[in-house]
């Protein structure tokens, strides 16, 4: 830059004796001065003090120079000064090399503008040398474009410097400048923008075709996700996780902790939580869905290419098959690369085209993934397994399991490895006894865990609505005994599902958490139902005291119907729907989305997201549980205390009334389409309606 | 092998029904008459172990005990292709082979004498499984063996296995014509007492209704005994289908029974099945939807018990209904059907508590081809069943007033001194009828208490 191939550059302003000289060569010198000024932003003619470059006050008047010409000189000086500023900025950026690729590319583009400017100057100088009678006005006219452009560039640079924008963010700022009526200005700005886009497209190509984020300076709108757990925790709102009381203790599980540790030497674990979108880096003119698609494609490539460290030998086959697949994509990748590259050649980034290319790439990839997951990895089989374990599809298995562990889990108050092992052993035994090991083949992937919330949390929970397990005669009030139903093993049982590559891509931590939330409700429901049924058995030969019978019957009625509603009306219905959609869909991303929707739907319809209603259901469940336990305890005694029974009846009825109040309100707003199903079942003979929402007088 | 169920087949009728039942079960599970798994029976999601166990050579053996006081029917079974199916140790025919002579007292007395032998078999069978859920007893209440010996066994079963379920499939005699067994009303009332007090659940199969259904639905002028028995076995296999083809719910007997029986005495269930087909007739039902099936199940003409919907100024009603729907069913169809039934008030329910039509969805056996997409079975607790008891009591009262044919009873120890047992049984049946009638009223909740006071 400094070595301009112009003779003019050697004529630097040297002396303060300029005045005298100017008197002699005023005509040509003025031009020279102007040219120098244009390059440096200062000239001897205009500067009073040479040692202070910032003090640029032109002499009020110079003899022999017309006032008008001085004005022109002023303007040219200003132009030169802008040039100087820009040049300084460019030099600075190129020298430091730490400001990131976008700024650098911006600087290079600026430099080429400056170069063309200098070229223009040299042209002018040439003209001046040939024709000494040229006027200053000629210079001004020749440089009109730059008088427009430079101030805008300087202000752009100022904006960039003051705002501290970097990376993709500057694209936004530059783009705003392209929206100018002046074609010169806007076309130059577009060039600058284009320079930025070249970097952007390169980064996009990198992630699209290799699944890598090539981003040394943290400028791209996709970054690696350092805290994998963020996603899982983020989705479950605090209120839910508190209610289901498992999220809090997730960090206690050693396996999970292991999974969370980043792989050594940044080997990337496949899955859809490796990268994340950084919204503040996303230029406003790139739609979020597009960015999502890019993210998805990138992560899918990761998934297809890299492998999980905890793969064991039998997974090698699948790995190989993936390898074969990845070859097929090279051609496609090449195409994408070409298309995208073509985009950068145009001076305007064609967003429509970009979206089209990416969407096409996404559709292709998504189809491939769909075929891989559904056909080769048997996604539906995996879902079947999950349905078997989490959603209690094999009812007989859980009936047996509940029967066998009923006491054990009831008396479990805190988690221990021994108990967990016992439970898992019992479960395995149940599987064997029912010959289900050929159907639920993945039993080694599913392990029961007891996730007790930390103590302080428990206390908060209980104090809200304490339900004692045993109600002693006469004392209906809450004593300080800690044997609350929700602190026993049944309420804190969860399943740990060890997802293997490549299924990890489908089942996120968040999904597993949701499955567990659903499982919590289902298993407690199953437990309470079993207890109520065993009460039936215990009392079948006592042909008396109908109050117990009626209360039991009513509770059973509610539990059975609620169970039917959740398991069949909601779960089975949605599940069938999900499977049908998976089979007909050609889009992996859509399948993933549908699966998440499926889980969300179930949670909504089982009232898990309706805080008060869910609390009420939980209260009903614990009333039923403690009713069974109390009655069983007193069974040996000849007479059951009627007051105790009536106490249970009253509590039960109160909660039912409350629940119906809430659900009635929800129903009025038609918020849950399946709620009507539940209410119809419970009120089939209009008993509730006719009795003010109560199940009878107890 | 948890929650096993042992089937006890008693007497002529019981063994005939049982025979049909096992035939049906074998067909549904792909088990050959010899007990071998058919080569095509690869689909393994069914539960055979509730009703079968596997011998050392992998043969499937029914958890079934065949009892009779005369050899005719059991001999027939042992000459059929299914002769190798049963465990020969579980087949017991009284050594004197004389039968019970259609006399309840004779059957009861013989049952008493044979208790040891019989319970040797039952105990062994009960210990065979690891957690027995209960017993299913099939018998007729009109004859001598099924009713008399059945009564005796019921009493003892309840005594020995107080925490096990006892379900019976009891065939009730024709009441609308002259009985072929003159003492049938006696036998029935005496058995009914045991069914009330010692069984946990009785599925009432009314011969009158069975004949009517066979005639009407199957278009048979005179249905054969085998056809009637097939109806019964359809009910039996249908009502156990959720145990054998488990889904989300209702996969143990208790969950089926407890939802149907709100109070211990009201445990007499009526049943219906649709669509019914027989081997050689075209079914008249062409299209089956869930709504169709559920609606038909509520039609009295399909119910296997002839009940009056009104008697003595009482409007009878359903205490509970369980519909077991078999086939590929969309859950939303079930709901729509329920809504329709509710709108049209096709079923009248009790006024004293919440009640609804419970639905259990069950898979169909992959090995039995049916013409219909959906079929349904209803088990229901209906207060109208008291009218059946009422008719029986009418016949009984007429006989006992004259003390007709009581000599045969007097010969046996129980009636040697007096006929108190008759009166006692009649009283129990009366209480039962009263309770069923009370269940149609709003104040039934308090009925139990006052009755307890009377009973004690």
Short mmCIF file of N, CA, C and O in Angstrom, two decimals, chain A residues 90-97:
data_model
loop_
_atom_site.label_atom_id
_atom_site.label_comp_id
_atom_site.label_asym_id
_atom_site.label_seq_id
_atom_site.Cartn_x
_atom_site.Cartn_y
_atom_site.Cartn_z
N UNK A 90 -7.86 -0.37 7.98
CA UNK A 90 -7.54 -1.58 7.23
C UNK A 90 -6.17 -2.12 7.65
O UNK A 90 -6.03 -3.31 7.95
N UNK A 91 -5.19 -1.22 7.71
CA UNK A 91 -3.85 -1.65 8.10
C UNK A 91 -3.88 -2.32 9.46
O UNK A 91 -3.29 -3.38 9.69
N UNK A 92 -4.60 -1.66 10.30
CA UNK A 92 -4.69 -2.14 11.68
C UNK A 92 -5.28 -3.56 11.74
O UNK A 92 -4.75 -4.46 12.40
N UNK A 93 -6.36 -3.73 11.04
CA UNK A 93 -7.03 -5.04 11.04
C UNK A 93 -6.11 -6.10 10.48
O UNK A 93 -5.95 -7.19 11.04
N UNK A 94 -5.49 -5.78 9.37
CA UNK A 94 -4.65 -6.78 8.70
C UNK A 94 -3.44 -7.12 9.56
O UNK A 94 -3.00 -8.28 9.61
N UNK A 95 -2.96 -6.13 10.28
CA UNK A 95 -1.79 -6.36 11.11
C UNK A 95 -2.13 -7.26 12.32
O UNK A 95 -1.45 -8.23 12.61
N UNK A 96 -3.24 -6.93 12.98
CA UNK A 96 -3.52 -7.64 14.24
C UNK A 96 -4.04 -9.05 14.02
O UNK A 96 -3.71 -9.97 14.76
N UNK A 97 -4.88 -9.25 13.04
CA UNK A 97 -5.40 -10.59 12.68
C UNK A 97 -6.18 -11.26 13.81
O UNK A 97 -6.30 -12.47 13.84
#
